[in-house]
mmCIF file of C-alpha atoms in Angstrom:
data_model
loop_
_atom_site.group_PDB
_atom_site.id
_atom_site.type_symbol
_atom_site.label_atom_id
_atom_site.label_comp_id
_atom_site.label_asym_id
_atom_site.label_seq_id
_atom_site.Cartn_x
_atom_site.Cartn_y
_atom_site.Cartn_z
ATOM 1 C CA UNK Z 1187 110.744 -110.172 -81.058
ATOM 2 C CA UNK Z 1188 110.731 -107.245 -78.758
ATOM 3 C CA UNK Z 1189 107.324 -106.354 -79.595
ATOM 4 C CA UNK Z 1190 105.854 -109.879 -78.955
ATOM 5 C CA UNK Z 1191 107.795 -110.062 -75.640
ATOM 6 C CA UNK Z 1192 106.586 -106.708 -74.488
ATOM 7 C CA UNK Z 1193 102.905 -107.471 -75.412
ATOM 8 C CA UNK Z 1194 103.206 -110.950 -73.674
ATOM 9 C CA UNK Z 1195 104.421 -109.263 -70.561
ATOM 10 C CA UNK Z 1196 102.270 -106.086 -70.516
ATOM 11 C CA UNK Z 1197 99.126 -107.170 -72.197
ATOM 12 C CA UNK Z 1198 98.890 -110.996 -71.732
ATOM 13 C CA UNK Z 1199 100.443 -110.544 -68.179
ATOM 14 C CA UNK Z 1200 102.814 -113.550 -68.626
ATOM 15 C CA UNK Z 1201 105.791 -113.927 -66.331
ATOM 16 C CA UNK Z 1202 109.300 -113.659 -67.653
ATOM 17 C CA UNK Z 1203 109.687 -117.436 -67.183
ATOM 18 C CA UNK Z 1204 106.543 -118.092 -69.179
ATOM 19 C CA UNK Z 1205 107.673 -115.772 -71.937
ATOM 20 C CA UNK Z 1206 111.129 -117.650 -71.964
ATOM 21 C CA UNK Z 1207 109.510 -120.884 -72.143
ATOM 22 C CA UNK Z 1208 107.084 -119.723 -74.967
ATOM 23 C CA UNK Z 1209 109.752 -118.315 -77.224
ATOM 24 C CA UNK Z 1210 112.583 -120.927 -76.280
ATOM 25 C CA UNK Z 1211 114.951 -118.370 -74.908
ATOM 26 C CA UNK Z 1212 116.235 -117.596 -71.375
ATOM 27 C CA UNK Z 1213 114.879 -115.244 -68.876
ATOM 28 C CA UNK Z 1214 117.909 -113.064 -69.324
ATOM 29 C CA UNK Z 1215 117.107 -112.854 -72.935
ATOM 30 C CA UNK Z 1216 113.499 -111.980 -72.025
ATOM 31 C CA UNK Z 1217 114.733 -109.182 -69.698
ATOM 32 C CA UNK Z 1218 116.943 -107.770 -72.519
ATOM 33 C CA UNK Z 1219 114.287 -107.810 -75.160
ATOM 34 C CA UNK Z 1220 111.829 -106.253 -72.790
ATOM 35 C CA UNK Z 1221 114.259 -103.672 -71.775
ATOM 36 C CA UNK Z 1222 114.935 -102.817 -75.375
ATOM 37 C CA UNK Z 1223 111.241 -102.492 -76.095
ATOM 38 C CA UNK Z 1224 110.908 -99.956 -73.179
ATOM 39 C CA UNK Z 1225 113.935 -98.023 -74.543
ATOM 40 C CA UNK Z 1226 112.174 -97.722 -77.904
ATOM 41 C CA UNK Z 1227 109.015 -96.590 -76.409
ATOM 42 C CA UNK Z 1228 110.737 -94.043 -74.271
ATOM 43 C CA UNK Z 1229 112.626 -92.741 -77.311
ATOM 44 C CA UNK Z 1230 109.454 -92.360 -79.292
ATOM 45 C CA UNK Z 1231 107.624 -90.670 -76.288
ATOM 46 C CA UNK Z 1232 110.391 -88.114 -75.868
ATOM 47 C CA UNK Z 1233 110.478 -87.430 -79.752
ATOM 48 C CA UNK Z 1234 106.763 -87.008 -79.753
ATOM 49 C CA UNK Z 1235 106.833 -84.641 -76.773
ATOM 50 C CA UNK Z 1236 109.562 -82.627 -78.280
ATOM 51 C CA UNK Z 1237 107.649 -82.183 -81.472
ATOM 52 C CA UNK Z 1238 104.561 -81.167 -79.568
ATOM 53 C CA UNK Z 1239 106.487 -78.726 -77.577
ATOM 54 C CA UNK Z 1240 108.071 -77.211 -80.682
ATOM 55 C CA UNK Z 1241 104.826 -76.950 -82.463
ATOM 56 C CA UNK Z 1242 103.308 -75.023 -79.627
ATOM 57 C CA UNK Z 1243 106.081 -72.825 -79.273
ATOM 58 C CA UNK Z 1244 105.787 -71.955 -82.947
ATOM 59 C CA UNK Z 1245 102.091 -71.202 -82.461
ATOM 60 C CA UNK Z 1246 100.938 -74.253 -84.278
ATOM 61 C CA UNK Z 1247 98.116 -76.439 -82.841
ATOM 62 C CA UNK Z 1248 99.375 -79.601 -81.463
ATOM 63 C CA UNK Z 1249 97.834 -83.133 -81.057
ATOM 64 C CA UNK Z 1250 97.260 -84.177 -77.768
#
Protein backbone atom coordinates (compact mmCIF):
# COMPACT_ATOMS: atom_id res chain seq x y z
CA UNK A 1 0.00 0.00 0.00
CA UNK A 2 2.99 2.32 0.55
CA UNK A 3 3.66 2.47 -3.18
CA UNK A 4 0.07 3.39 -4.00
CA UNK A 5 0.00 6.07 -1.32
CA UNK A 6 3.35 7.50 -2.41
CA UNK A 7 2.20 7.69 -6.04
CA UNK A 8 -1.17 9.19 -5.10
CA UNK A 9 0.56 11.97 -3.16
CA UNK A 10 3.58 12.63 -5.40
CA UNK A 11 2.27 11.81 -8.88
CA UNK A 12 -1.49 12.32 -8.65
CA UNK A 13 -0.99 15.26 -6.26
CA UNK A 14 -3.77 14.16 -3.92
CA UNK A 15 -3.93 15.51 -0.38
CA UNK A 16 -3.42 13.24 2.60
CA UNK A 17 -7.15 13.58 3.31
CA UNK A 18 -8.08 12.54 -0.21
CA UNK A 19 -5.76 9.53 -0.05
CA UNK A 20 -7.22 8.55 3.32
CA UNK A 21 -10.74 8.56 1.92
CA UNK A 22 -9.65 6.70 -1.21
CA UNK A 23 -8.06 3.89 0.83
CA UNK A 24 -10.52 3.96 3.74
CA UNK A 25 -7.78 4.70 6.28
CA UNK A 26 -6.98 7.60 8.60
CA UNK A 27 -4.80 10.56 7.69
CA UNK A 28 -2.35 9.34 10.35
CA UNK A 29 -2.09 5.99 8.55
CA UNK A 30 -1.50 7.82 5.26
CA UNK A 31 1.33 9.75 6.92
CA UNK A 32 2.83 6.52 8.27
CA UNK A 33 2.66 4.74 4.90
CA UNK A 34 4.09 7.78 3.10
CA UNK A 35 6.93 8.07 5.62
CA UNK A 36 7.63 4.35 5.17
CA UNK A 37 7.81 4.76 1.40
CA UNK A 38 10.21 7.69 1.76
CA UNK A 39 12.37 5.64 4.12
CA UNK A 40 12.59 2.81 1.56
CA UNK A 41 13.51 5.25 -1.22
CA UNK A 42 16.14 6.88 0.98
CA UNK A 43 17.68 3.52 1.85
CA UNK A 44 17.83 2.46 -1.80
CA UNK A 45 19.36 5.77 -2.85
CA UNK A 46 22.08 5.44 -0.20
CA UNK A 47 22.78 1.84 -1.25
CA UNK A 48 23.00 2.83 -4.89
CA UNK A 49 25.29 5.75 -4.09
CA UNK A 50 27.50 3.50 -1.97
CA UNK A 51 27.79 0.92 -4.78
CA UNK A 52 28.62 3.62 -7.33
CA UNK A 53 31.26 5.12 -5.05
CA UNK A 54 32.80 1.69 -4.44
CA UNK A 55 32.90 0.95 -8.17
CA UNK A 56 34.63 4.23 -8.98
CA UNK A 57 37.14 3.71 -6.18
CA UNK A 58 37.96 0.27 -7.62
CA UNK A 59 38.45 1.79 -11.08
CA UNK A 60 35.29 0.27 -12.52
CA UNK A 61 33.04 2.39 -14.68
CA UNK A 62 29.88 3.33 -12.82
CA UNK A 63 26.39 4.06 -14.05
CA UNK A 64 25.14 7.57 -13.56
